[in-house]
Amino acid sequence: MALLTGADLAGVGPVLCASHASLRDDFEVSWPQADVAVGAAMGAGALGARMMGGGFGGSVLALAPAGRRAVSAAITAEFARRGWTPPASIQAVPSAGALRIG
């Protein structure tokens, strides 16, 4: 939590990667496309990446510096190289989390 509240995004990255490795290796809930997306994201300069929502369609979250479109391009290129359907990609800016009002 301290990494997030302190805005230490470089510190959050390795935690995301370790979490993905655990989901893949310890819990065996990952799938090939997620593993490839994480690897491609990291190879293109992401600070960290991990699968999310396994079993419910799933997706991959990649934490990258602002304007780092090379990450989604690298994932798309790697999927194409493997003959897989291109993934959808959404660029999102982190914001404050949910909070209780009143």
Coordinates of N, CA and C in Angstrom, one line a residue:
M1 N 0.8 -1.2 0.0 CA 0.0 0.0 0.0 C 0.9 1.3 0.0
A2 N 2.0 1.2 0.7 CA 2.9 2.4 0.8 C 3.4 2.8 -0.6
L3 N 3.6 1.8 -1.4 CA 4.1 2.1 -2.8 C 3.1 2.9 -3.6
L4 N 1.8 2.6 -3.4 CA 0.8 3.3 -4.1 C 0.5 4.6 -3.5
T5 N 0.4 4.7 -2.2 CA 0.1 6.0 -1.6 C 1.3 7.0 -1.7
G6 N 2.5 6.4 -1.9 CA 3.7 7.2 -2.1 C 4.0 7.5 -3.6
A7 N 3.1 7.0 -4.4 CA 3.2 7.2 -5.9 C 4.5 6.6 -6.4
D8 N 5.0 5.5 -5.8 CA 6.3 4.9 -6.2 C 5.9 3.9 -7.3
L9 N 5.6 4.4 -8.5 CA 5.2 3.5 -9.6 C 6.4 2.5 -10.0
A10 N 7.6 3.0 -9.9 CA 8.7 2.1 -10.2 C 8.8 1.0 -9.2
G11 N 8.4 1.2 -8.0 CA 8.3 0.1 -7.0 C 7.1 -0.8 -7.2
V12 N 6.0 -0.3 -7.7 CA 4.8 -1.1 -8.0 C 5.1 -2.1 -9.1
G13 N 5.9 -1.7 -10.1 CA 6.1 -2.6 -11.2 C 6.6 -4.0 -10.9
P14 N 7.6 -4.2 -10.1 CA 8.1 -5.5 -9.7 C 7.0 -6.3 -8.9
V15 N 6.2 -5.6 -8.1 CA 5.1 -6.3 -7.4 C 4.1 -6.8 -8.4
L16 N 3.7 -6.1 -9.4 CA 2.8 -6.6 -10.4 C 3.4 -7.8 -11.1
C17 N 4.7 -7.8 -11.5 CA 5.3 -8.9 -12.2 C 5.4 -10.1 -11.2
A18 N 5.7 -9.9 -10.0 CA 5.7 -11.0 -9.0 C 4.4 -11.7 -8.8
S19 N 3.3 -10.8 -8.8 CA 2.0 -11.3 -8.7 C 1.6 -12.1 -9.9
H20 N 2.0 -11.7 -11.1 CA 1.7 -12.5 -12.3 C 2.4 -13.8 -12.3
A21 N 3.7 -13.8 -11.9 CA 4.4 -15.0 -11.8 C 3.8 -16.0 -10.8
S22 N 3.3 -15.5 -9.7 CA 2.6 -16.4 -8.7 C 1.3 -16.9 -9.3
L23 N 0.5 -16.1 -10.0 CA -0.7 -16.5 -10.6 C -0.5 -17.6 -11.6
R24 N 0.6 -17.4 -12.4 CA 1.0 -18.4 -13.4 C 1.5 -19.6 -12.9
D25 N 2.5 -19.5 -12.0 CA 3.3 -20.7 -11.5 C 2.7 -21.4 -10.3
D26 N 2.2 -20.6 -9.3 CA 1.7 -21.2 -8.1 C 0.3 -21.6 -8.2
F27 N -0.5 -20.8 -8.8 CA -2.0 -21.1 -8.9 C -2.4 -21.6 -10.2
E28 N -1.5 -21.5 -11.2 CA -1.8 -22.0 -12.6 C -3.1 -21.6 -13.1
V29 N -3.4 -20.2 -13.0 CA -4.6 -19.7 -13.5 C -4.4 -18.7 -14.7
S30 N -3.2 -18.6 -15.2 CA -2.9 -17.8 -16.3 C -3.1 -18.6 -17.6
W31 N -3.0 -18.0 -18.8 CA -3.1 -18.6 -20.1 C -2.1 -18.0 -21.0
P32 N -1.8 -18.7 -22.1 CA -0.6 -18.3 -22.9 C -0.7 -16.9 -23.4
Q33 N -1.8 -16.4 -23.8 CA -1.9 -15.0 -24.3 C -1.6 -14.0 -23.2
A34 N -2.0 -14.3 -22.0 CA -1.7 -13.3 -20.9 C -0.2 -13.3 -20.7
D35 N 0.4 -14.5 -20.6 CA 1.9 -14.6 -20.4 C 2.6 -13.9 -21.5
V36 N 2.2 -14.1 -22.7 CA 2.9 -13.4 -23.8 C 2.7 -11.9 -23.7
A37 N 1.5 -11.4 -23.4 CA 1.2 -10.0 -23.3 C 2.1 -9.4 -22.2
V38 N 2.2 -10.1 -21.0 CA 3.1 -9.6 -19.9 C 4.5 -9.5 -20.4
G39 N 5.0 -10.5 -21.1 CA 6.4 -10.6 -21.5 C 6.7 -9.5 -22.6
A40 N 5.8 -9.3 -23.5 CA 5.9 -8.3 -24.5 C 5.9 -6.9 -23.9
A41 N 5.0 -6.7 -22.9 CA 4.9 -5.4 -22.3 C 6.2 -5.0 -21.6
M42 N 6.7 -6.0 -20.8 CA 8.0 -5.8 -20.1 C 9.1 -5.5 -21.1
G43 N 9.2 -6.3 -22.2 CA 10.2 -6.1 -23.2 C 10.1 -4.7 -23.8
A44 N 9.0 -4.1 -23.8 CA 8.8 -2.8 -24.5 C 8.9 -1.6 -23.5
G45 N 9.3 -1.9 -22.3 CA 9.5 -0.8 -21.3 C 8.4 -0.6 -20.2
A46 N 7.5 -1.5 -20.1 CA 6.5 -1.4 -19.0 C 7.2 -1.5 -17.7
L47 N 6.7 -0.8 -16.7 CA 7.3 -0.9 -15.3 C 6.9 -2.2 -14.7
G48 N 5.8 -2.8 -15.1 CA 5.3 -4.0 -14.5 C 4.0 -4.4 -15.3
A49 N 3.6 -5.7 -15.1 CA 2.4 -6.2 -15.8 C 1.9 -7.4 -15.1
R50 N 0.6 -7.7 -15.2 CA 0.1 -8.9 -14.6 C -1.3 -9.2 -15.2
M51 N -1.7 -10.4 -15.2 CA -3.0 -10.8 -15.6 C -4.1 -10.3 -14.6
M52 N -5.3 -10.1 -15.0 CA -6.4 -9.8 -14.2 C -7.6 -10.5 -14.7
G53 N -8.5 -10.8 -13.8 CA -9.8 -11.4 -14.2 C -9.8 -12.7 -14.8
G54 N -8.8 -13.5 -14.5 CA -8.8 -14.9 -15.0 C -10.1 -15.6 -14.8
G55 N -10.5 -16.4 -15.7 CA -11.8 -17.1 -15.6 C -13.0 -16.4 -16.0
F56 N -12.9 -15.1 -16.1 CA -14.0 -14.2 -16.5 C -13.7 -13.4 -17.8
G57 N -12.9 -14.0 -18.6 CA -12.5 -13.3 -19.9 C -11.1 -12.9 -19.8
G58 N -10.7 -12.4 -18.7 CA -9.3 -12.0 -18.4 C -8.8 -10.9 -19.2
S59 N -7.8 -10.2 -18.7 CA -7.1 -9.1 -19.3 C -5.7 -9.0 -18.7
V60 N -4.9 -8.1 -19.2 CA -3.6 -7.8 -18.7 C -3.5 -6.4 -18.4
L61 N -3.0 -6.0 -17.2 CA -2.7 -4.6 -16.9 C -1.2 -4.4 -17.0
A62 N -0.8 -3.4 -17.8 CA 0.6 -3.1 -17.9 C 0.7 -1.6 -17.4
L63 N 1.6 -1.4 -16.5 CA 1.9 -0.1 -16.0 C 3.1 0.4 -16.7
A64 N 2.9 1.5 -17.5 CA 3.9 2.1 -18.3 C 4.0 3.6 -18.1
P65 N 5.1 4.2 -18.4 CA 5.2 5.7 -18.3 C 4.2 6.3 -19.3
A66 N 3.8 7.5 -19.0 CA 2.8 8.2 -19.8 C 3.3 8.3 -21.2
G67 N 2.5 8.1 -22.2 CA 2.8 8.3 -23.6 C 3.6 7.1 -24.1
R68 N 3.7 6.0 -23.4 CA 4.5 4.9 -23.8 C 3.7 3.9 -24.6
R69 N 3.3 4.3 -25.8 CA 2.5 3.5 -26.7 C 3.2 2.3 -27.3
A70 N 4.5 2.3 -27.1 CA 5.3 1.1 -27.6 C 4.9 -0.1 -26.9
V71 N 4.3 0.0 -25.7 CA 3.9 -1.2 -24.9 C 2.8 -1.9 -25.7
S72 N 1.7 -1.2 -25.9 CA 0.6 -1.9 -26.6 C 0.9 -2.3 -28.0
A73 N 1.8 -1.5 -28.7 CA 2.2 -1.9 -30.0 C 3.0 -3.2 -30.0
A74 N 3.9 -3.4 -29.0 CA 4.7 -4.6 -28.9 C 3.8 -5.8 -28.6
I75 N 2.8 -5.6 -27.8 CA 1.9 -6.7 -27.5 C 1.1 -7.1 -28.8
T76 N 0.6 -6.1 -29.5 CA -0.1 -6.4 -30.7 C 0.8 -7.1 -31.8
A77 N 2.1 -6.6 -31.9 CA 3.0 -7.2 -32.8 C 3.3 -8.7 -32.4
E78 N 3.5 -8.9 -31.2 CA 3.8 -10.3 -30.7 C 2.6 -11.2 -31.0
F79 N 1.4 -10.8 -30.8 CA 0.2 -11.6 -31.1 C 0.1 -11.9 -32.6
A80 N 0.4 -10.9 -33.4 CA 0.4 -11.0 -34.8 C 1.4 -12.1 -35.3
R81 N 2.6 -12.0 -34.7 CA 3.7 -12.9 -35.0 C 3.3 -14.4 -34.7
R82 N 2.4 -14.5 -33.7 CA 2.0 -15.9 -33.3 C 0.7 -16.3 -34.0
G83 N 0.1 -15.4 -34.9 CA -1.1 -15.7 -35.6 C -2.3 -15.6 -34.7
W84 N -2.2 -14.9 -33.6 CA -3.4 -14.7 -32.7 C -4.2 -13.5 -33.1
T85 N -5.4 -13.5 -32.7 CA -6.3 -12.3 -32.9 C -5.7 -11.2 -32.1
P86 N -5.7 -10.0 -32.8 CA -5.1 -8.8 -32.1 C -5.9 -8.5 -30.8
P87 N -5.2 -8.1 -29.8 CA -6.0 -7.8 -28.5 C -6.5 -6.4 -28.6
A88 N -7.5 -6.1 -27.8 CA -8.0 -4.7 -27.7 C -7.1 -4.1 -26.6
S89 N -6.9 -2.8 -26.8 CA -6.0 -2.1 -25.8 C -6.7 -0.8 -25.4
I90 N -6.6 -0.4 -24.2 CA -7.1 0.8 -23.6 C -6.0 1.5 -22.9
Q91 N -5.8 2.7 -23.2 CA -4.8 3.6 -22.5 C -5.6 4.3 -21.4
A92 N -5.2 4.1 -20.2 CA -5.9 4.7 -19.0 C -4.9 5.4 -18.1
V93 N -5.3 6.5 -17.6 CA -4.5 7.2 -16.6 C -5.0 6.9 -15.2
P94 N -4.0 6.5 -14.3 CA -4.4 6.2 -13.0 C -5.1 7.4 -12.3
S95 N -6.1 7.1 -11.5 CA -6.8 8.1 -10.8 C -7.1 7.7 -9.3
A96 N -7.6 8.5 -8.6 CA -8.0 8.2 -7.2 C -8.9 7.0 -7.2
G97 N -8.8 6.2 -6.2 CA -9.7 5.0 -6.1 C -11.1 5.5 -5.5
A98 N -11.9 4.5 -5.4 CA -13.3 4.7 -4.9 C -13.2 5.2 -3.4
L99 N -14.1 6.0 -3.0 CA -14.1 6.4 -1.6 C -15.6 6.6 -1.2
R100 N -15.7 6.6 0.1 CA -17.1 6.8 0.7 C -17.3 8.3 0.9
I101 N -18.5 8.8 0.4 CA -18.8 10.2 0.6 C -20.0 10.2 1.6
G102 N -19.8 11.1 2.6 CA -20.9 11.3 3.6 C -20.9 10.3 4.6

